[in-house]
């Protein structure tokens, strides 16, 4: 369950940075709109890949809590 919470947090952070780059810029150093949008999309990608890895790890017997 801990891994699923982390995946959701990654997706939430990515979507918020992608949809609201000005809000993301409040704490991101580079003040470039393209960087902020790219960072949001990158974060979404990390969350999606992590979400896809959980079922395959469970099938392999490694579990999702490790």
Coordinates of N, CA and C in Angstrom, one line a residue:
X1 N 0.8 -1.2 0.0 CA 0.0 0.0 0.0 C 0.9 1.3 0.0
X2 N 2.0 1.2 0.6 CA 2.9 2.3 0.7 C 3.3 2.8 -0.7
X3 N 3.6 1.8 -1.6 CA 4.0 2.1 -3.0 C 2.9 2.8 -3.7
X4 N 1.7 2.4 -3.5 CA 0.5 3.0 -4.2 C 0.3 4.4 -3.8
X5 N 0.6 4.7 -2.5 CA 0.5 6.1 -2.0 C 1.5 7.0 -2.7
X6 N 2.7 6.4 -2.8 CA 3.8 7.2 -3.5 C 3.5 7.4 -5.0
X7 N 2.9 6.4 -5.6 CA 2.5 6.6 -7.0 C 1.5 7.7 -7.2
X8 N 0.5 7.7 -6.3 CA -0.5 8.7 -6.4 C 0.1 10.1 -6.1
X9 N 1.0 10.2 -5.2 CA 1.6 11.5 -4.9 C 2.4 12.0 -6.1
X10 N 3.1 11.1 -6.8 CA 3.9 11.4 -8.0 C 2.9 12.0 -9.1
X11 N 1.8 11.3 -9.3 CA 0.9 11.7 -10.3 C 0.2 13.0 -9.9
X12 N -0.1 13.2 -8.7 CA -0.7 14.5 -8.3 C 0.3 15.7 -8.5
X13 N 1.5 15.4 -8.1 CA 2.5 16.5 -8.3 C 2.7 16.8 -9.8
X14 N 2.8 15.8 -10.6 CA 3.0 16.0 -12.0 C 1.8 16.7 -12.7
X15 N 0.6 16.3 -12.3 CA -0.6 16.9 -12.9 C -0.7 18.4 -12.5
X16 N -0.4 18.6 -11.2 CA -0.5 20.0 -10.7 C 0.6 20.9 -11.4
X17 N 1.8 20.4 -11.6 CA 2.9 21.1 -12.3 C 2.5 21.4 -13.7
X18 N 1.9 20.4 -14.3 CA 1.5 20.5 -15.8 C 0.4 21.5 -16.0
X19 N -0.6 21.4 -15.1 CA -1.8 22.2 -15.3 C -1.6 23.6 -14.7
X20 N -0.8 23.8 -13.7 CA -0.6 25.1 -13.1 C 0.9 25.4 -13.0
X21 N 1.5 25.7 -14.1 CA 2.9 26.0 -14.1 C 3.3 27.2 -13.2
X22 N 2.4 28.1 -13.1 CA 2.7 29.3 -12.2 C 2.8 28.9 -10.8
X23 N 1.9 28.0 -10.3 CA 2.0 27.5 -9.0 C 3.3 26.7 -8.7
X24 N 3.6 25.9 -9.7 CA 4.8 25.1 -9.7 C 6.1 26.0 -9.6
X25 N 6.0 27.2 -10.3 CA 7.1 28.1 -10.4 C 7.4 28.7 -9.0
X26 N 6.4 28.7 -8.2 CA 6.6 29.4 -6.8 C 7.7 28.7 -6.1
X27 N 8.0 27.4 -6.3 CA 9.0 26.8 -5.6 C 10.1 26.2 -6.5
X28 N 9.9 26.2 -7.8 CA 10.9 25.8 -8.8 C 11.8 26.9 -9.1
X29 N 13.1 26.7 -9.1 CA 14.1 27.8 -9.4 C 14.0 28.3 -10.8
X30 N 14.2 27.5 -11.8 CA 14.2 28.1 -13.2 C 12.8 28.7 -13.5
X31 N 12.8 29.9 -13.9 CA 11.6 30.6 -14.2 C 11.3 30.6 -15.7
X32 N 11.2 29.4 -16.2 CA 10.9 29.2 -17.6 C 9.6 28.4 -17.8
X33 N 8.7 28.8 -18.5 CA 7.4 28.1 -18.7 C 7.6 26.7 -19.3
X34 N 8.5 26.6 -20.3 CA 8.7 25.3 -20.9 C 9.3 24.3 -19.9
X35 N 10.2 24.8 -19.1 CA 10.8 23.9 -18.1 C 9.7 23.4 -17.1
X36 N 8.9 24.3 -16.7 CA 7.8 23.9 -15.7 C 6.9 22.9 -16.3
X37 N 6.5 23.1 -17.6 CA 5.5 22.1 -18.2 C 6.2 20.8 -18.5
X38 N 7.5 20.8 -18.9 CA 8.2 19.6 -19.1 C 8.4 18.8 -17.8
X39 N 8.7 19.5 -16.7 CA 8.8 18.9 -15.4 C 7.5 18.2 -15.0
X40 N 6.4 18.8 -15.3 CA 5.1 18.3 -14.9 C 4.8 17.0 -15.7
X41 N 5.1 17.0 -17.0 CA 4.9 15.9 -17.9 C 5.9 14.7 -17.4
X42 N 7.1 15.1 -17.1 CA 8.1 14.1 -16.6 C 7.6 13.4 -15.4
X43 N 7.0 14.2 -14.5 CA 6.5 13.7 -13.2 C 5.3 12.7 -13.5
X44 N 4.5 13.1 -14.4 CA 3.4 12.2 -14.7 C 3.9 10.9 -15.3
X45 N 4.9 11.0 -16.1 CA 5.5 9.8 -16.7 C 6.1 8.9 -15.7
X46 N 6.8 9.4 -14.7 CA 7.3 8.6 -13.6 C 6.2 7.9 -12.8
X47 N 5.2 8.6 -12.5 CA 4.0 8.0 -11.8 C 3.4 6.9 -12.6
X48 N 3.2 7.1 -13.9 CA 2.6 6.0 -14.7 C 3.5 4.8 -14.8
X49 N 4.8 5.0 -15.0 CA 5.7 3.9 -15.1 C 5.7 3.1 -13.8
X50 N 5.8 3.8 -12.7 CA 5.7 3.2 -11.4 C 4.4 2.4 -11.2
X51 N 3.3 3.0 -11.7 CA 2.1 2.3 -11.6 C 2.0 1.0 -12.4
X52 N 2.7 1.0 -13.5 CA 2.7 -0.2 -14.4 C 3.7 -1.2 -13.8
X53 N 4.6 -0.8 -13.0 CA 5.6 -1.8 -12.4 C 5.0 -2.6 -11.3
X54 N 4.0 -2.1 -10.6 CA 3.4 -2.7 -9.4 C 2.8 -4.1 -9.8
X55 N 2.0 -4.2 -10.8 CA 1.4 -5.5 -11.1 C 2.4 -6.5 -11.5
X56 N 3.4 -6.1 -12.3 CA 4.5 -7.1 -12.7 C 5.3 -7.5 -11.5
X57 N 5.6 -6.6 -10.6 CA 6.3 -7.0 -9.4 C 5.5 -8.0 -8.6
X58 N 4.3 -7.8 -8.5 CA 3.4 -8.8 -7.7 C 3.4 -10.1 -8.4
X59 N 3.3 -10.1 -9.7 CA 3.3 -11.4 -10.4 C 4.6 -12.1 -10.3
X60 N 5.7 -11.4 -10.2 CA 7.0 -12.0 -10.0 C 7.3 -12.5 -8.6
X61 N 6.4 -12.1 -7.7 CA 6.5 -12.6 -6.3 C 7.3 -11.6 -5.4
X62 N 7.6 -10.4 -5.9 CA 8.5 -9.5 -5.2 C 7.6 -8.7 -4.2
X63 N 6.4 -8.5 -4.4 CA 5.5 -7.7 -3.6 C 5.7 -6.3 -3.9
X64 N 4.7 -5.5 -3.5 CA 4.7 -4.0 -3.7 C 5.2 -3.2 -2.5
X65 N 5.5 -3.9 -1.4 CA 5.9 -3.1 -0.2 C 7.4 -3.1 -0.1
X66 N 8.1 -3.7 -0.9 CA 9.6 -3.8 -0.7 C 10.3 -2.6 -1.2

